[in-house]
CSV table of C-alpha atoms in Angstrom, one decimal:
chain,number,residue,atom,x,y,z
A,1,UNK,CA,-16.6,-10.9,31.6
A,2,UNK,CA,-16.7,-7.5,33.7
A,3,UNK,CA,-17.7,-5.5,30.9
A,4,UNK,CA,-21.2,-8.0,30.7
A,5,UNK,CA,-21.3,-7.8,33.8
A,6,UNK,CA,-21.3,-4.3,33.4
A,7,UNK,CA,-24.1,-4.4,31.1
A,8,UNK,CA,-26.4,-7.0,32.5
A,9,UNK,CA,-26.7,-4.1,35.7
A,10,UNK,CA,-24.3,-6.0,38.1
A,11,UNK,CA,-22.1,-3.3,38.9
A,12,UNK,CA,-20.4,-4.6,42.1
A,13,UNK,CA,-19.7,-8.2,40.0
A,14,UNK,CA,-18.3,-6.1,37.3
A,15,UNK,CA,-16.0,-3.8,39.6
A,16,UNK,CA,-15.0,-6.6,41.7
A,17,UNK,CA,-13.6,-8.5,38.1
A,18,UNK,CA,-12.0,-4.9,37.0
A,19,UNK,CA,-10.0,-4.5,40.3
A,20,UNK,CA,-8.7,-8.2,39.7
A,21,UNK,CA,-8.0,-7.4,36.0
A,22,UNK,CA,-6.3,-4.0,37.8
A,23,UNK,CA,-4.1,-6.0,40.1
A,24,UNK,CA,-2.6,-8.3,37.6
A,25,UNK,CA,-2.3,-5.5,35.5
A,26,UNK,CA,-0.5,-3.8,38.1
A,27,UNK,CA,2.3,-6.4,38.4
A,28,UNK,CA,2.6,-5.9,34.3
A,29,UNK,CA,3.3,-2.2,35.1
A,30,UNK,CA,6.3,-3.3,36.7
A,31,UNK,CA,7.8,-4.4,33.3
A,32,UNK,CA,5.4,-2.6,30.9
A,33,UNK,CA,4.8,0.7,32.7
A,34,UNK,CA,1.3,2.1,34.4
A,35,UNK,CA,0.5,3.8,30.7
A,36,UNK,CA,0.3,0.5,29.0
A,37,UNK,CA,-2.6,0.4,26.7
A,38,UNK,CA,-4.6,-2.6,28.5
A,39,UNK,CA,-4.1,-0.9,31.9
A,40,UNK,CA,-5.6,2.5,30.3
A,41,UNK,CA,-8.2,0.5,29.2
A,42,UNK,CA,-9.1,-1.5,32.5
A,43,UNK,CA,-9.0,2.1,34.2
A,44,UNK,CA,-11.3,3.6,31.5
A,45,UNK,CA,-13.9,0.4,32.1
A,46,UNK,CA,-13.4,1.2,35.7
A,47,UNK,CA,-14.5,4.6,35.3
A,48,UNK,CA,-17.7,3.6,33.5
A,49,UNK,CA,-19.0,1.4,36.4
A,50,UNK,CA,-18.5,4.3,38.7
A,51,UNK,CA,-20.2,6.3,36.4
A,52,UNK,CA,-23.3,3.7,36.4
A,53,UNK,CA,-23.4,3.4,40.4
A,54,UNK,CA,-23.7,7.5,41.0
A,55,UNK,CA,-19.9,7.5,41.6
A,56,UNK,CA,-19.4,10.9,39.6
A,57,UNK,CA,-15.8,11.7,41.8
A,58,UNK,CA,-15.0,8.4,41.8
A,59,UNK,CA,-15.0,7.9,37.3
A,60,UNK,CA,-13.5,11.4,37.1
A,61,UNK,CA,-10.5,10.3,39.0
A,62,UNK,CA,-10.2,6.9,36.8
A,63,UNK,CA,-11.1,9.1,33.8
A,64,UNK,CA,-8.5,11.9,34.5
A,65,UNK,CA,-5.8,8.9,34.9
A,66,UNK,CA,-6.5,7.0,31.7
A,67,UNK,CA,-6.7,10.4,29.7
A,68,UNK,CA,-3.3,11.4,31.0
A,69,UNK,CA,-2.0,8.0,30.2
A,70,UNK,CA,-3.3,7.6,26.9
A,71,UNK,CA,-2.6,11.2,25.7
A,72,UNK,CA,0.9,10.6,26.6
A,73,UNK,CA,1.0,6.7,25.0
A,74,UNK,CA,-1.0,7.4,22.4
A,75,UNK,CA,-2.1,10.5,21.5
A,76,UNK,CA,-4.9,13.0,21.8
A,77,UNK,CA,-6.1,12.7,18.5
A,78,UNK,CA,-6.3,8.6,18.8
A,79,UNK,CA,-9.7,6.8,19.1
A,80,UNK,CA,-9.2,5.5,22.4
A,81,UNK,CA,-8.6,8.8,23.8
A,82,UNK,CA,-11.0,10.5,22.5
A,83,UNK,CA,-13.5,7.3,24.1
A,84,UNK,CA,-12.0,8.5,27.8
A,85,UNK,CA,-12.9,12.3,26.5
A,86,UNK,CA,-16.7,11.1,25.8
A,87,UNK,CA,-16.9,9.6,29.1
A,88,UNK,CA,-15.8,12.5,30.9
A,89,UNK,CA,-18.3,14.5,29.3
A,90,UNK,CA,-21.1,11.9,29.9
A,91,UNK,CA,-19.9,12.3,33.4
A,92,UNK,CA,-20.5,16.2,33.4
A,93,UNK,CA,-23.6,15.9,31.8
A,94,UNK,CA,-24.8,13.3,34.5
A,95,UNK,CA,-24.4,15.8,37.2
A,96,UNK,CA,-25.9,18.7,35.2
A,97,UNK,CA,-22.6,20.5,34.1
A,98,UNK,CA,-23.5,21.1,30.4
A,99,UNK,CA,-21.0,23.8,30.0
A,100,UNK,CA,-18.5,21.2,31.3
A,101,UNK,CA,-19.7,18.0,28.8
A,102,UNK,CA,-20.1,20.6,26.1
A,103,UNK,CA,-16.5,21.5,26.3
A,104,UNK,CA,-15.5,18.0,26.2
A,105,UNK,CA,-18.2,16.7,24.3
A,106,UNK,CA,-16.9,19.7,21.6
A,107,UNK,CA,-13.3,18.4,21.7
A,108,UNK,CA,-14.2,14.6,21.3
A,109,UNK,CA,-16.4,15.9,18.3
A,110,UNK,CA,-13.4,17.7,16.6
A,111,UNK,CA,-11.2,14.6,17.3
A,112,UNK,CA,-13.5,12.3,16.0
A,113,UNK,CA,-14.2,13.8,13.0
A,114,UNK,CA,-10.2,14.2,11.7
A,115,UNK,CA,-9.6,10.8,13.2
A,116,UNK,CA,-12.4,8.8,12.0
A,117,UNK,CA,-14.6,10.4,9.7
A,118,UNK,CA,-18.2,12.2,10.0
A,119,UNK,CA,-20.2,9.5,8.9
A,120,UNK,CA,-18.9,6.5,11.8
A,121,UNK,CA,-20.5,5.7,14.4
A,122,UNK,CA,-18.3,7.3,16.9
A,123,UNK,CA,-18.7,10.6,15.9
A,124,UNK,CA,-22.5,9.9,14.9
A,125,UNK,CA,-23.0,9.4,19.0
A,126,UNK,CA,-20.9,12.5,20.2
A,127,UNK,CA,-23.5,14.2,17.8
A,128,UNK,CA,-26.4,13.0,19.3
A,129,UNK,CA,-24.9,13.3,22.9
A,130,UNK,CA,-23.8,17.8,22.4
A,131,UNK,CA,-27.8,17.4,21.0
A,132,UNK,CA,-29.1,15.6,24.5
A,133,UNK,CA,-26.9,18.3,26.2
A,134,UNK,CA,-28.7,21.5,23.8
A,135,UNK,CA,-31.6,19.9,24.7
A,136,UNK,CA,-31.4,19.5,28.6
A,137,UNK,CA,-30.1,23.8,28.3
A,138,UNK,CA,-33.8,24.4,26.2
A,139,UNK,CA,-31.6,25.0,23.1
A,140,UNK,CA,-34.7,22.8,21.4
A,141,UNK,CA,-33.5,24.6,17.9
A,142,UNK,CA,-30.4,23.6,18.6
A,143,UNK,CA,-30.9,20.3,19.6
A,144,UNK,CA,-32.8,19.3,16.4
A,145,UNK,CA,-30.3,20.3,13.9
A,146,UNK,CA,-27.8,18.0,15.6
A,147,UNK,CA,-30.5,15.2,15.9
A,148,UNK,CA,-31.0,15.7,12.3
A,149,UNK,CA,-27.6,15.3,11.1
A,150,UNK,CA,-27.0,12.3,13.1
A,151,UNK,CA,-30.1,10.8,11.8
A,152,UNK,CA,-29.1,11.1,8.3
A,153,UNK,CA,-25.8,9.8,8.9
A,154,UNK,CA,-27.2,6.8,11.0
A,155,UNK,CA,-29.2,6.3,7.8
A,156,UNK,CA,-26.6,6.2,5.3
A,157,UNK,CA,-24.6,3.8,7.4
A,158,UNK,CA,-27.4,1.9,8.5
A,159,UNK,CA,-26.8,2.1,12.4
A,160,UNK,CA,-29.3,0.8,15.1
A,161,UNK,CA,-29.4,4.2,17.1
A,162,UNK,CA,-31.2,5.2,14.3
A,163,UNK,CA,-34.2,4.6,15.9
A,164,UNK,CA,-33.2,6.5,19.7
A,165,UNK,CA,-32.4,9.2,17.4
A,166,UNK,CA,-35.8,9.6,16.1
A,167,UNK,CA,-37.1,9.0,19.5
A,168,UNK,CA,-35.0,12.0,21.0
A,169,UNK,CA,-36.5,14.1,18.3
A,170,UNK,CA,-39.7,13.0,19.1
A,171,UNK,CA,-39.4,14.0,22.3
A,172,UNK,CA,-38.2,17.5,21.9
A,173,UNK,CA,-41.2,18.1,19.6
A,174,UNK,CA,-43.1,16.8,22.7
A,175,UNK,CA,-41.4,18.9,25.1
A,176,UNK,CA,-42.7,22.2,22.6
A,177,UNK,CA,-46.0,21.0,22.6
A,178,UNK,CA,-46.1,19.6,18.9
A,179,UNK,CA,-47.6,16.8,20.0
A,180,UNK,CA,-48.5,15.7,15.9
A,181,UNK,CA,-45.2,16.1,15.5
């Protein structure tokens, strides 16, 4: 219920169920230990609504706490690690530290590729996010040829950000002047 609140923009609703979900969780801790894998996950979702309301400090913290927990739990090479990584960098890139996303954004790319192949979804959007990071540094070039791989994997699987992928590189060519293009 917090995560759509999460999504339908009610941020406060949403944190307000997640530090509930925390609290019961907590007690669990007790018997199941703070790194249990549904606590990770309420502090990960936590994270993200901070994210959403401008907190930057605030998800870092929450962020930095579920990828200690889960690296130790579960590994650093396991898909819900690698999900805390990509918010992280999401987070840097947010408050204009490309160097810092790109460095996590780079990681999460690597992990994602061993771990769940080039062609899913997953590693389709860490593609397209280094590219929205290329493209906020002016690396245009650079941008593109990660906008085009993505887009031809988004084909081959069929995947709805297909279509935001096509619009980012529309943009770029916009933002070179190539208005035909």
């Amino acid at each position: 219920m917090a995560f759509v609140k999460m999504n339908q923009g009610n941020y406060g609703g949403a944190m307000k169920m997640y530090e509930e979900c925390k609290a019961v969780q907590a007690e669990w801790a007790k018997v199941l230990g703070v790194n249990h894998p549904d606590y990770l996950t309420t502090l990960n979702n936590m994270a993200s609504v901070k994210q959403k309301q401008g907190d930057y400090e605030g998800a870092m913290v929450l962020f930095e706490e579920c990828k200690a927990g889960r690296a130790e739990v579960l590994s650093v090479k396991h898909p819900d690690y690698l999900i805390t990584l990509n918010g992280m960098a999401s987070v840097k890139a947010d408050q204009g530290d490309c160097d810092g996303a790109m460095v996590l954004y780079e990681e999460c790319k690597a992990g994602r590729a061993e771990v769940l192949g080039v062609k899913h979804p997953y590693y389709l959007a860490t593609l397209n996010n280094i590219a929205n990071v290329k493209a906020d540094q002016g690396d245009y070039e650079g941008a593109m040829v990660l906008y085009e791989e993505c887009k031809v994997g988004q084909a081959e699987i069929k995947h709805p950000d297909y279509l935001g992928t096509l619009n980012n590189m529309a943009n770029i060519k916009g933002d070179q002047g190539d208005y035909e293009g």
